[in-house]
């Protein structure tokens, strides 16, 4: 329903009781990213550790969710066990529309359940059920059983769950959303695990009147036309994000073998085309998105000498392919899917897990770790070994894997080899595009490549103007923060310009916000950094490992001095932003 | 008050076509069709109270099914309706007069294919075979087809 106030459900899973809270602040924080930061400011404990039972796990959607195409994402925010600072992760699937149709702007989970449990919420439901029998179960199997535990509304609900990695509270644990999407980065799965919550089911089935008059439907139709017909969206629809594999390899920006190289002729067997031709089974979409960028591949296994096969479905995208493919020197499309499935089942963030295993492989080659630590010897290109290593990592079967699951740098602190750990705040995203990306990702908010436009800037600019580059980041960020407050898919940012968003907000009745987008965008950007700073952020907390100084891209060898200056200047600008914001006053709760 | 669902069936509206889902195996589960029906026919933001409802069939690995009216002729739901709110439509399916509906749910029980949906207040939603959802399916799953043997529809 279109209301200016935020309607929040705060559930304390230690008691199983919830509370509906109405909060102001719409015109200042909009929703999504901004709302999540505001809620952490209100409910978070910045000084307490990430796994303190009272820390909130926040899920937020935006004012346009469900009202327009591609407003199909959800923001999850929490204090991360990766760096013990506030962070955000984004996912699609059915989660956003399910929350919309539960008539909520956000779900805030606090407390720790007495037993491993599943939480179900709906328009007329709030239930916490014992799920001890799901302990240790993989994300796929858990999804199936959670569907059975709650029977109402089958086929139309969102189910988020964790695997063994989340139960083990690994910093690399993701939250699986509706099988094919994830809150991947920064260990959201561990926060769910720390709350003893195995699954969250959202059953949204209410409905709202659309605004009177024809304007809303006409605008919807107009935007629907744009997102289904522009060339820009066609890329996501056709080969999907893996189309970038060959392109980035061509400009020497694709990490290979733990970033020992940025290009390799072996790309020919692992391009977007190869995945589509060999493995693509079908496409999928997030609810509310006609683009349908989800690419689901298959592999089959022969299970007996007679012709007996079974098959598996695994979603693939550019970055999981980088992580389980090129970074590990694995160049067979089906092998990549096999490794991704093992990570998926364990409930690991694929990027973190792939980059961590790439480091472990190089550390093995250099004699820093032995086969007894990794259980089996790791070697670039050995898909079978990675398949097993991924499940050891997810389940923390040895002390080595337990440590590695807490982050590559933590393992490197014990075993050595931090200089070749590909960690930029968190295990790197798959864009070795150059100095600005490395510097920006190191300080990035959620350690996604889409956090800033740095990867794109690197591909277009070869000059080394520190101020021009950092000014670009600073100028670009408010627009991104506003779109992630809507919470629109960032793939649609060419369609959802500021003018377009203003029109969308106005037509459904958020006229105040529509008229104050620049101010709100700036406020949200600053608020997010300030909330992060309250949990201990400082640019000094993060450094760039030596490996990134040895990279060569299309522009030639990385210029270390330039990169250091970029990081210093970006850090200085962020501190400036942090120093100049006041915490949003969302007013008193109305309960 | 339930929506005036009789609107798209004014005399000038094409009566003799049916919504079909010949290519639902191409469905990606985007919900655009259900959102379009709810928005354009029922004036609601909903993925549920609509003439077509897309569900996954046992998890997202097994594809999608569409719950919708199959345009039975005669229509069991119309026969079951005790107040005449549902009446049979020429060419199959039903014409709905919302102001005659007493929300008894007999139509739901009579429909063999879960073609009718009911909201929490008891209001019923059924496909009127108007075709407005068709243009919003990016996968070309849906199609309006003329009813065979009908003078107007089968040119
Ligand atoms: S609603 Fe059901 S019973 Fe009625 S005509 Fe449609 S399919 Fe047949
Ligand atoms: S044909 Fe008309 S009534 Fe039926 S589902 Fe499509 S839009 Fe709704
Ligand atoms: S619009 Fe088409 S692809 Fe999307 S859910 Fe409906 S039938 Fe499926």
XYZ file of C-alpha atoms and ligand atoms in Angstrom:
770
model
C 0.000 0.000 0.000
C 1.262 3.484 -0.746
C 1.934 5.056 2.588
C 4.484 7.692 3.377
C 5.505 5.921 6.580
C 7.633 2.790 6.611
C 5.878 -0.301 7.913
C 8.440 -2.571 9.529
C 8.094 -5.991 11.126
C 10.612 -6.512 13.909
C 10.781 -10.123 15.012
C 12.619 -11.283 18.101
C 13.437 -14.903 17.306
C 14.391 -15.628 20.928
C 10.682 -15.368 21.770
C 9.089 -15.834 18.355
C 7.144 -12.606 18.831
C 7.001 -9.738 16.397
C 6.021 -6.125 16.445
C 4.759 -3.892 13.660
C 6.503 -0.537 13.770
C 5.645 2.552 11.724
C 8.525 4.928 11.106
C 8.949 8.252 9.323
C 11.863 9.322 7.161
C 10.577 8.433 3.689
C 11.678 11.672 2.085
C 15.132 11.416 3.603
C 16.055 7.735 3.180
C 13.564 6.547 0.507
C 13.745 2.785 1.211
C 16.150 -0.087 0.478
C 19.759 0.920 1.177
C 18.750 4.140 2.887
C 16.075 2.485 4.999
C 18.415 -0.357 5.942
C 21.047 2.115 7.135
C 18.447 4.052 9.086
C 17.221 0.828 10.697
C 20.738 -0.214 11.660
C 21.153 3.244 13.181
C 18.039 2.590 15.240
C 18.344 -1.090 16.139
C 22.023 -1.896 15.648
C 24.696 -2.155 18.310
C 27.738 -0.650 16.578
C 30.065 -1.366 19.500
C 29.024 -4.975 20.051
C 30.404 -7.889 18.012
C 28.646 -9.031 14.855
C 27.209 -12.173 16.506
C 25.767 -10.489 19.569
C 22.237 -11.865 19.769
C 20.741 -8.377 19.750
C 22.352 -7.351 16.432
C 19.691 -6.911 13.736
C 19.545 -8.736 10.415
C 17.688 -6.343 8.134
C 15.838 -6.979 4.861
C 14.455 -3.927 3.057
C 12.635 -3.092 -0.178
C 11.839 0.236 -1.809
C 8.819 2.404 -2.638
C 8.719 1.196 -6.255
C 9.044 -2.533 -5.502
C 6.372 -4.358 -7.491
C 5.030 -1.127 -8.964
C 7.499 -1.031 -11.870
C 9.539 -3.530 -13.864
C 12.949 -4.515 -12.494
C 12.254 -3.055 -9.070
C 12.880 -6.609 -8.073
C 15.728 -6.634 -5.578
C 16.048 -6.684 -1.837
C 18.726 -5.213 0.406
C 20.059 -7.276 3.307
C 22.169 -5.423 5.844
C 23.988 -6.468 8.983
C 27.212 -6.182 10.904
C 29.558 -8.483 9.021
C 31.779 -11.100 10.559
C 34.154 -10.483 7.696
C 35.380 -7.170 9.052
C 33.016 -6.545 11.969
C 31.657 -3.458 10.179
C 28.205 -2.594 8.832
C 27.590 -3.824 5.296
C 24.983 -4.572 2.653
C 24.272 -7.359 0.198
C 21.626 -7.425 -2.551
C 19.591 -10.268 -4.056
C 16.688 -10.846 -6.410
C 14.451 -13.874 -6.739
C 10.962 -13.665 -5.295
C 12.018 -12.062 -2.036
C 11.286 -8.425 -2.877
C 7.767 -8.929 -4.222
C 6.971 -11.357 -1.425
C 7.814 -8.689 1.135
C 5.839 -6.090 -0.818
C 2.790 -8.345 -0.779
C 3.240 -8.926 2.930
C 2.666 -5.159 3.177
C 6.079 -4.488 4.695
C 8.929 -2.159 3.800
C 11.389 -4.081 5.922
C 11.846 -7.132 8.097
C 14.202 -6.784 11.053
C 15.266 -9.939 12.858
C 16.815 -9.664 16.301
C 17.600 -12.204 19.020
C 18.735 -15.803 18.799
C 16.328 -18.708 18.505
C 16.689 -21.347 21.223
C 16.859 -24.112 18.631
C 17.692 -24.114 14.942
C 14.435 -22.733 13.508
C 12.600 -21.479 10.467
C 10.736 -18.209 10.479
C 7.648 -17.776 8.313
C 5.956 -14.439 7.817
C 2.955 -13.502 5.730
C 0.087 -11.079 5.486
C -1.687 -12.926 8.252
C 1.060 -15.086 9.673
C 4.089 -15.033 11.921
C 5.423 -18.396 12.944
C 8.708 -19.742 14.260
C 9.127 -23.503 13.874
C 11.734 -25.859 15.218
C 13.939 -27.000 12.333
C 16.603 -28.927 14.260
C 16.225 -31.758 11.770
C 17.642 -29.475 9.061
C 20.990 -29.132 10.841
C 23.871 -29.616 8.438
C 21.545 -29.948 5.459
C 22.558 -28.276 2.214
C 20.769 -25.248 0.836
C 18.960 -27.192 -1.880
C 17.564 -29.937 0.350
C 16.637 -27.408 3.015
C 14.550 -25.479 0.510
C 12.553 -28.575 -0.345
C 11.823 -29.410 3.277
C 10.986 -25.836 4.244
C 8.363 -25.859 1.481
C 6.822 -28.871 3.178
C 7.039 -27.425 6.693
C 4.787 -24.544 5.664
C 2.129 -25.678 3.250
C 0.091 -22.547 2.531
C 0.651 -20.656 -0.678
C 2.917 -23.198 -2.363
C 4.568 -22.060 -5.566
C 4.243 -18.399 -4.725
C 6.539 -17.798 -1.805
C 10.101 -16.751 -1.229
C 12.383 -19.062 0.714
C 15.752 -17.876 1.996
C 17.994 -20.412 3.656
C 21.549 -21.160 4.660
C 23.735 -24.218 4.198
C 26.415 -25.718 6.469
C 28.630 -22.640 5.912
C 26.048 -20.377 7.525
C 25.454 -22.736 10.416
C 29.230 -22.815 10.897
C 29.206 -18.990 10.892
C 31.802 -18.713 8.170
C 32.608 -15.233 6.908
C 32.051 -16.641 3.413
C 28.529 -17.927 4.132
C 25.801 -16.711 1.803
C 22.029 -16.701 2.080
C 20.403 -18.647 -0.728
C 17.306 -16.892 -2.066
C 14.843 -19.009 -4.021
C 17.493 -21.472 -5.243
C 19.058 -19.321 -7.935
C 19.825 -15.968 -6.295
C 21.950 -15.050 -3.270
C 22.865 -12.549 -0.652
C 26.410 -13.571 -1.359
C 28.880 -11.104 -0.036
C 30.085 -10.334 3.459
C 28.765 -13.321 5.352
C 25.029 -12.677 5.689
C 24.592 -16.440 6.008
C 26.695 -16.423 9.157
C 24.464 -13.775 10.712
C 21.434 -15.976 10.028
C 23.380 -18.899 11.499
C 24.242 -16.881 14.599
C 20.523 -16.240 15.045
C 19.897 -19.979 14.774
C 17.672 -19.339 11.758
C 17.988 -21.928 9.003
C 15.275 -20.530 6.762
C 12.992 -17.553 6.288
C 9.805 -17.975 4.320
C 7.866 -14.967 3.097
C 4.342 -15.559 1.897
C 2.961 -12.309 0.511
C -0.542 -12.496 -0.875
C -2.197 -9.182 -0.196
C -3.151 -6.664 -2.842
C -3.354 -2.884 -3.040
C -5.422 -0.516 -5.157
C -3.403 1.068 -7.966
C -3.464 4.857 -8.227
C -6.616 6.229 -9.839
C -6.439 7.419 -13.429
C -4.542 6.173 -16.426
C -1.111 7.682 -15.769
C 0.312 4.813 -13.740
C -0.578 2.112 -16.247
C 0.657 4.243 -19.128
C 4.004 4.831 -17.430
C 4.323 1.146 -16.597
C 3.724 0.257 -20.219
C 6.269 2.810 -21.388
C 8.994 1.480 -19.066
C 8.066 -2.123 -19.839
C 8.670 -1.290 -23.508
C 12.047 0.243 -22.745
C 13.333 -2.637 -20.651
C 12.208 -5.295 -23.072
C 13.380 -3.615 -26.254
C 16.572 -1.658 -25.585
C 19.905 -3.104 -26.692
C 21.304 -2.542 -23.246
C 18.954 -5.045 -21.649
C 19.308 -7.478 -24.516
C 22.800 -8.283 -23.308
C 21.461 -9.544 -19.992
C 18.653 -11.388 -21.684
C 20.656 -13.118 -24.393
C 23.983 -14.538 -23.180
C 23.584 -12.889 -19.810
C 26.481 -11.448 -17.834
C 28.886 -14.207 -19.058
C 29.022 -12.256 -22.322
C 31.697 -10.216 -20.505
C 34.131 -13.115 -20.109
C 35.624 -12.835 -23.590
C 35.498 -9.040 -23.574
C 37.391 -8.727 -20.307
C 39.911 -11.356 -21.360
C 40.492 -9.358 -24.571
C 41.425 -6.253 -22.589
C 43.580 -8.244 -20.134
C 41.211 -7.679 -17.218
C 40.005 -11.186 -16.408
C 41.656 -12.840 -13.394
C 43.217 -16.226 -14.146
C 45.005 -18.672 -11.809
C 44.857 -16.521 -8.695
C 45.462 -13.402 -10.763
C 48.816 -14.566 -12.018
C 47.480 -13.596 -15.437
C 44.715 -11.350 -16.758
C 44.267 -13.015 -20.146
C 44.583 -16.523 -21.481
C 43.886 -18.101 -24.879
C 41.982 -20.827 -22.996
C 39.123 -18.316 -22.789
C 37.867 -19.835 -26.037
C 36.401 -22.792 -24.154
C 34.740 -20.804 -21.381
C 32.964 -17.844 -22.997
C 29.337 -16.812 -22.600
C 28.658 -18.422 -25.982
C 30.166 -21.715 -24.861
C 28.023 -21.751 -21.733
C 24.915 -20.993 -23.784
C 25.710 -23.538 -26.497
C 26.752 -26.379 -24.218
C 25.054 -25.987 -20.874
C 22.137 -23.555 -21.006
C 18.989 -25.400 -20.031
C 16.598 -22.495 -19.627
C 16.176 -18.948 -18.367
C 14.549 -17.576 -15.290
C 13.498 -14.219 -13.935
C 13.188 -12.443 -10.647
C 9.560 -11.717 -9.850
C 8.610 -8.444 -11.493
C 11.407 -8.501 -14.080
C 10.594 -9.220 -17.730
C 14.293 -9.227 -18.712
C 14.913 -12.619 -17.197
C 18.707 -12.603 -16.894
C 18.890 -15.794 -14.840
C 20.715 -18.457 -16.852
C 20.309 -21.973 -15.579
C 22.781 -24.498 -16.896
C 22.819 -28.222 -16.468
C 25.309 -30.995 -16.108
C 24.666 -34.679 -15.942
C 26.422 -37.490 -14.131
C 26.617 -41.077 -15.231
C 25.833 -43.187 -12.207
C 26.201 -46.723 -13.530
C 27.991 -48.425 -16.394
C 24.624 -48.958 -17.942
C 23.221 -45.771 -19.328
C 21.911 -44.323 -16.105
C 22.212 -40.577 -15.697
C 20.936 -37.938 -13.360
C 21.105 -34.229 -14.036
C 21.621 -31.074 -12.022
C 20.591 -27.486 -12.606
C 22.932 -24.662 -11.643
C 22.509 -20.952 -12.286
C 25.566 -19.282 -13.774
C 26.679 -15.695 -14.159
C 29.844 -13.842 -15.038
C 31.303 -13.667 -11.583
C 30.629 -17.221 -10.414
C 32.304 -18.360 -13.654
C 35.321 -16.187 -12.913
C 35.470 -17.580 -9.366
C 34.961 -21.274 -10.080
C 36.486 -21.120 -13.555
C 39.221 -18.773 -14.700
C 40.508 -17.966 -11.216
C 41.061 -21.703 -10.654
C 42.272 -22.411 -14.162
C 39.210 -24.568 -14.799
C 38.103 -24.175 -18.404
C 35.471 -26.817 -18.957
C 31.966 -25.371 -18.756
C 30.449 -28.432 -17.106
C 33.261 -28.593 -14.542
C 32.592 -24.980 -13.607
C 28.942 -25.825 -12.997
C 29.938 -28.824 -10.875
C 32.156 -26.686 -8.661
C 29.496 -23.987 -8.420
C 26.966 -26.551 -7.326
C 29.254 -27.772 -4.549
C 29.632 -24.178 -3.330
C 25.901 -23.660 -3.689
C 25.063 -26.687 -1.585
C 27.488 -25.683 1.135
C 25.969 -22.197 1.149
C 29.213 -20.419 0.276
C 29.598 -17.127 -1.520
C 30.991 -18.412 -4.822
C 33.309 -15.468 -5.333
C 34.855 -15.707 -1.887
C 35.190 -19.473 -2.071
C 36.756 -19.471 -5.539
C 39.264 -16.763 -4.709
C 40.138 -18.476 -1.412
C 40.764 -21.801 -3.163
C 42.870 -20.021 -5.787
C 45.037 -18.625 -2.984
C 45.249 -22.069 -1.354
C 46.389 -23.519 -4.686
C 49.211 -21.042 -5.051
C 50.122 -21.479 -1.380
C 50.319 -25.235 -2.022
C 52.595 -24.718 -5.021
C 54.853 -22.524 -2.900
C 54.986 -25.108 -0.131
C 53.197 -22.976 2.479
C 50.429 -25.510 2.971
C 50.503 -29.259 2.583
C 48.014 -31.829 1.392
C 47.181 -32.735 4.987
C 45.745 -29.235 5.459
C 43.759 -29.235 2.227
C 42.886 -32.969 2.565
C 43.754 -33.399 -1.099
C 46.343 -31.658 -3.249
C 45.075 -28.570 -5.081
C 46.373 -27.682 -8.531
C 45.123 -25.122 -11.053
C 42.814 -26.795 -13.534
C 42.065 -29.803 -11.310
C 38.281 -29.571 -11.194
C 37.816 -32.808 -9.248
C 39.980 -31.508 -6.425
C 38.113 -28.183 -6.291
C 34.812 -29.994 -6.185
C 35.823 -31.733 -2.982
C 37.674 -28.730 -1.596
C 34.518 -26.621 -1.921
C 32.550 -28.938 0.347
C 35.441 -29.203 2.824
C 35.542 -25.420 2.891
C 31.774 -25.122 3.392
C 31.691 -27.680 6.173
C 34.988 -26.638 7.775
C 36.202 -30.223 7.908
C 39.780 -29.357 8.978
C 41.273 -26.527 11.021
C 42.744 -25.173 7.802
C 39.392 -24.993 6.018
C 37.700 -23.564 9.114
C 40.215 -20.765 9.108
C 40.074 -20.237 5.346
C 36.288 -19.972 5.573
C 36.786 -16.953 7.830
C 38.611 -15.196 5.021
C 41.744 -15.732 2.945
C 43.725 -13.108 4.834
C 43.007 -14.820 8.147
C 44.423 -18.056 6.770
C 47.359 -16.181 5.254
C 48.119 -14.607 8.637
C 48.791 -18.110 9.948
C 50.267 -19.846 6.915
C 51.887 -16.924 5.116
C 51.162 -15.780 1.565
C 49.137 -12.624 2.193
C 51.043 -10.950 -0.634
C 49.272 -13.132 -3.206
C 45.853 -13.203 -1.522
C 43.382 -11.581 -3.934
C 41.482 -9.743 -1.238
C 40.169 -6.213 -1.666
C 38.230 -5.764 1.541
C 36.755 -9.171 0.740
C 37.863 -11.748 -1.825
C 37.922 -9.763 -5.068
C 35.128 -9.460 -7.601
C 36.036 -10.619 -11.097
C 37.213 -7.358 -12.632
C 40.969 -6.875 -12.872
C 40.387 -3.668 -14.810
C 43.029 -1.558 -13.153
C 44.008 0.870 -10.435
C 40.673 2.556 -9.793
C 38.761 -0.682 -9.436
C 41.340 -2.153 -7.058
C 41.393 0.985 -4.928
C 37.627 1.481 -4.927
C 36.779 -2.128 -4.187
C 39.167 -2.174 -1.260
C 37.127 0.531 0.443
C 33.805 -0.430 -1.143
C 30.632 -0.591 0.806
C 29.480 -4.092 0.006
C 32.431 -5.340 -2.042
C 30.351 -5.885 -5.156
C 31.779 -4.658 -8.447
C 28.559 -2.660 -8.840
C 29.260 -0.672 -5.707
C 30.962 1.969 -7.823
C 31.525 2.594 -11.511
C 35.289 2.032 -11.121
C 35.441 -1.109 -13.281
C 33.869 0.819 -16.114
C 36.044 3.915 -15.601
C 39.171 1.763 -15.843
C 38.008 0.377 -19.160
C 37.543 3.835 -20.648
C 40.331 5.956 -19.153
C 44.071 5.485 -19.382
C 45.157 8.827 -17.976
C 46.341 8.870 -14.374
C 44.523 11.835 -12.950
C 43.836 10.994 -9.293
C 41.381 13.829 -8.708
C 39.441 13.244 -11.891
C 39.077 9.537 -11.059
C 38.049 10.023 -7.437
C 35.721 12.870 -8.362
C 34.060 10.430 -10.740
C 33.498 7.915 -7.901
C 32.186 10.556 -5.557
C 29.844 12.029 -8.169
C 28.593 8.620 -9.288
C 27.762 7.195 -5.871
C 24.592 9.102 -4.860
C 22.739 7.945 -8.000
C 23.666 4.331 -7.307
C 22.689 4.681 -3.661
C 19.318 6.075 -4.684
C 18.654 3.278 -7.160
C 19.582 0.682 -4.536
C 17.169 2.454 -2.226
C 14.332 1.912 -4.713
C 15.558 -1.220 -4.816
C 16.035 -1.424 -8.565
C 18.247 -3.852 -10.392
C 21.465 -2.013 -11.247
C 21.360 -3.549 -14.719
C 18.495 -1.162 -15.436
C 20.312 1.998 -14.448
C 20.311 3.315 -18.021
C 16.506 3.182 -18.029
C 15.937 4.439 -14.515
C 17.475 7.882 -14.748
C 16.788 10.393 -12.012
C 14.016 11.953 -14.118
C 12.461 8.567 -14.763
C 12.544 7.686 -11.066
C 10.968 11.021 -10.170
C 8.154 10.324 -12.607
C 7.627 6.818 -11.196
C 7.560 8.020 -7.598
C 5.192 10.890 -8.379
C 2.707 8.793 -10.319
C 2.167 6.406 -7.423
C 1.923 9.145 -4.829
C 5.410 9.644 -3.376
C 5.477 13.245 -4.529
C 7.614 14.488 -1.638
C 10.373 12.030 -2.409
C 9.991 12.596 -6.164
C 10.746 16.266 -5.575
C 13.781 15.716 -3.394
C 15.807 12.994 -5.135
C 19.147 14.841 -5.277
C 19.002 15.705 -1.585
C 17.824 12.233 -0.598
C 20.520 10.558 -2.727
C 23.249 12.585 -1.087
C 21.788 12.007 2.349
C 21.577 8.241 1.830
C 25.133 8.022 0.555
C 26.445 9.881 3.597
C 24.211 8.062 6.048
C 25.431 4.679 4.829
C 29.050 5.684 5.311
C 28.312 7.149 8.684
C 26.600 3.985 9.908
C 29.584 2.023 8.611
C 31.958 4.377 10.416
C 30.044 3.922 13.666
C 30.903 0.226 13.449
C 34.614 0.977 13.093
C 35.288 1.736 9.424
C 38.485 3.548 8.609
C 40.330 3.489 5.269
C 43.411 2.264 7.166
C 41.618 -0.981 8.008
C 42.077 -2.112 4.410
C 45.160 -2.492 2.308
C 45.866 -3.730 -1.213
C 47.888 -6.973 -1.349
C 51.057 -7.051 -3.408
C 49.532 -9.229 -6.117
C 47.466 -6.304 -7.372
C 50.634 -4.301 -7.965
C 51.878 -7.003 -10.331
C 48.887 -7.017 -12.643
C 49.096 -6.009 -16.292
C 45.985 -4.783 -18.099
C 45.387 -3.278 -21.540
C 46.892 -0.099 -20.115
C 50.138 -1.899 -19.252
C 51.495 -2.766 -15.789
C 49.544 -1.379 -12.837
C 51.044 1.854 -11.591
C 51.435 1.235 -7.852
C 52.014 4.862 -6.976
C 48.883 5.937 -8.822
C 46.857 3.171 -7.138
C 48.086 4.171 -3.682
C 47.172 7.789 -4.357
C 43.706 6.763 -5.537
C 43.079 4.762 -2.388
C 44.376 7.551 -0.176
C 42.292 10.191 -1.931
C 39.129 8.061 -2.041
C 39.567 7.254 1.648
C 40.032 10.944 2.438
C 36.851 11.833 0.541
C 34.872 9.134 2.331
C 36.054 10.453 5.691
C 34.924 13.904 4.601
C 31.474 12.530 3.848
C 31.335 10.715 7.175
C 32.208 13.887 9.044
C 29.354 15.903 7.648
C 26.164 13.977 8.242
C 23.711 13.883 11.073
C 21.871 10.629 11.822
C 18.404 10.609 10.300
C 15.720 11.110 12.851
C 12.966 8.751 11.867
C 10.761 10.108 14.639
C 9.072 8.150 17.370
C 7.722 4.674 16.738
C 3.988 4.386 16.258
C 2.924 0.975 17.380
C -16.943 -3.944 -2.692
C -15.314 -6.135 -5.261
C -14.025 -4.825 -8.546
C -16.487 -4.376 -11.366
C -15.256 -7.279 -13.374
C -18.031 -7.054 -15.922
C -16.393 -4.090 -17.645
C -14.255 -5.880 -20.228
C -17.303 -7.838 -21.325
C -19.384 -4.949 -22.582
C -21.111 -5.827 -25.835
C -18.440 -4.182 -27.988
C -15.637 -6.183 -26.346
C -14.498 -9.198 -28.369
C -16.426 -12.070 -26.892
C -15.359 -15.033 -28.830
C -11.694 -15.295 -28.094
C -10.039 -17.260 -25.360
C -6.808 -16.771 -23.493
C -4.593 -19.805 -24.011
C -1.127 -20.662 -22.746
C 0.296 -22.652 -25.656
C 3.934 -21.959 -24.794
C 3.992 -21.982 -21.033
C 7.040 -24.210 -21.168
C 8.864 -20.983 -22.140
C 7.721 -19.232 -18.972
C 10.500 -17.647 -16.886
C 8.294 -16.859 -13.891
C 8.553 -13.092 -14.216
C 4.933 -12.554 -13.121
C 4.475 -9.788 -15.714
C 1.217 -11.315 -16.956
C -0.350 -11.590 -13.503
C 0.789 -8.090 -12.557
C -0.676 -6.784 -15.843
C -4.033 -8.458 -15.300
C -4.252 -7.231 -11.724
C -3.236 -3.727 -12.751
C -5.320 -3.345 -15.907
C -8.402 -5.463 -15.260
C -8.752 -5.455 -11.486
C -7.011 -2.114 -10.792
C -4.754 -3.642 -8.202
C -1.126 -4.121 -7.450
C -1.051 -7.867 -6.970
C 0.468 -11.067 -8.317
C -2.351 -13.044 -6.833
C -5.777 -11.467 -7.301
C -5.593 -11.743 -11.056
C -7.095 -13.834 -13.834
C -3.795 -15.627 -14.371
C -1.549 -16.723 -11.520
C 1.930 -18.098 -12.128
C 3.249 -20.646 -9.662
C 6.371 -22.721 -9.587
C 5.622 -26.410 -9.605
C 7.492 -27.829 -6.621
C 10.368 -25.385 -6.409
C 11.945 -23.252 -9.077
C 13.792 -26.181 -10.656
C 10.691 -27.685 -12.148
C 9.238 -24.842 -14.180
C 5.972 -22.972 -13.898
C 2.267 -23.562 -14.085
C -0.451 -21.027 -14.815
C -3.625 -21.166 -12.784
C -6.346 -19.660 -14.932
C -9.759 -20.215 -16.434
C -9.845 -22.769 -19.253
C -13.098 -21.406 -20.663
C -15.267 -24.458 -20.018
C -18.459 -24.661 -22.047
C -20.723 -25.166 -20.220
C -19.013 -23.607 -17.203
C -19.343 -25.581 -13.967
C -18.599 -22.448 -11.927
C -21.542 -20.616 -13.505
C -23.804 -23.573 -12.873
C -22.711 -23.627 -9.228
C -23.198 -19.912 -8.654
C -26.423 -19.495 -6.604
C -26.996 -15.801 -7.323
C -26.281 -15.460 -11.023
C -23.090 -13.499 -10.439
C -21.370 -15.975 -12.740
C -23.095 -16.695 -16.017
C -21.828 -18.679 -18.986
C -20.134 -16.680 -21.684
C -20.689 -17.444 -25.349
C -17.560 -19.257 -26.492
C -16.751 -20.627 -23.067
C -15.853 -19.256 -19.661
C -17.895 -16.822 -17.648
C -19.248 -13.331 -17.451
C -19.022 -11.967 -13.910
C -21.346 -9.433 -12.357
C -19.493 -8.406 -9.259
C -22.448 -6.632 -7.670
C -24.424 -9.883 -7.623
C -21.687 -11.874 -5.848
C -22.320 -12.911 -2.228
C -18.776 -14.353 -1.786
C -20.017 -17.865 -1.050
C -17.086 -19.505 -2.824
C -19.244 -22.117 -4.613
C -17.600 -21.203 -7.932
C -14.164 -21.944 -6.515
C -15.243 -25.356 -5.352
C -16.842 -26.130 -8.703
C -13.858 -25.163 -10.861
C -11.808 -28.291 -11.542
C -8.554 -26.466 -12.310
C -8.175 -23.766 -9.623
C -9.130 -21.219 -12.254
C -10.692 -18.870 -9.721
C -8.870 -17.038 -6.957
C -10.309 -15.620 -3.760
C -8.780 -12.825 -1.667
C -8.919 -12.685 2.114
C -12.244 -10.832 2.004
C -13.811 -13.529 -0.152
C -13.875 -11.547 -3.393
C -13.370 -13.728 -6.451
C -11.092 -13.217 -9.442
C -11.309 -15.062 -12.716
C -9.954 -14.595 -16.213
C -12.382 -12.752 -18.471
C -10.511 -13.645 -21.642
C -9.897 -10.020 -22.533
C -6.306 -10.557 -23.694
C -4.725 -7.567 -21.959
C -2.013 -9.681 -20.315
C -0.760 -11.109 -23.624
C 1.365 -8.106 -24.607
C 3.109 -8.159 -21.257
C 4.541 -11.637 -21.576
C 8.166 -11.221 -22.707
C 8.390 -14.909 -23.599
C 5.369 -15.090 -25.884
C 3.788 -17.802 -23.742
C 0.243 -16.513 -24.032
C -2.094 -16.197 -26.976
C -5.669 -15.240 -27.677
C -7.315 -17.733 -30.004
C -10.588 -17.511 -31.813
C -13.172 -20.038 -30.758
C -13.683 -22.576 -33.549
C -17.032 -22.454 -35.260
C -17.890 -18.979 -34.033
C -19.064 -16.651 -36.771
C -17.445 -13.523 -35.302
C -14.307 -15.082 -33.950
C -13.334 -17.504 -36.687
C -12.871 -15.299 -39.699
S -13.460 -20.669 -13.884
Fe -13.024 -22.856 -13.863
S -15.019 -23.848 -14.027
Fe -15.324 -21.722 -14.589
S -15.162 -21.737 -16.794
Fe -13.122 -21.236 -15.998
S -12.033 -23.179 -15.828
Fe -14.219 -23.652 -16.091
S -7.081 -12.448 -20.491
Fe -7.638 -10.593 -19.359
S -8.691 -11.331 -17.550
Fe -7.619 -13.087 -18.429
S -5.676 -13.136 -17.343
Fe -5.343 -11.951 -19.205
S -5.684 -9.837 -18.584
Fe -6.553 -11.128 -16.980
S 4.493 -13.036 -18.421
Fe 4.940 -14.907 -19.571
S 6.984 -15.505 -18.854
Fe 6.202 -14.043 -17.379
S 5.178 -15.275 -15.830
Fe 3.606 -14.735 -17.304
S 3.558 -16.430 -18.747
Fe 5.490 -16.585 -17.597
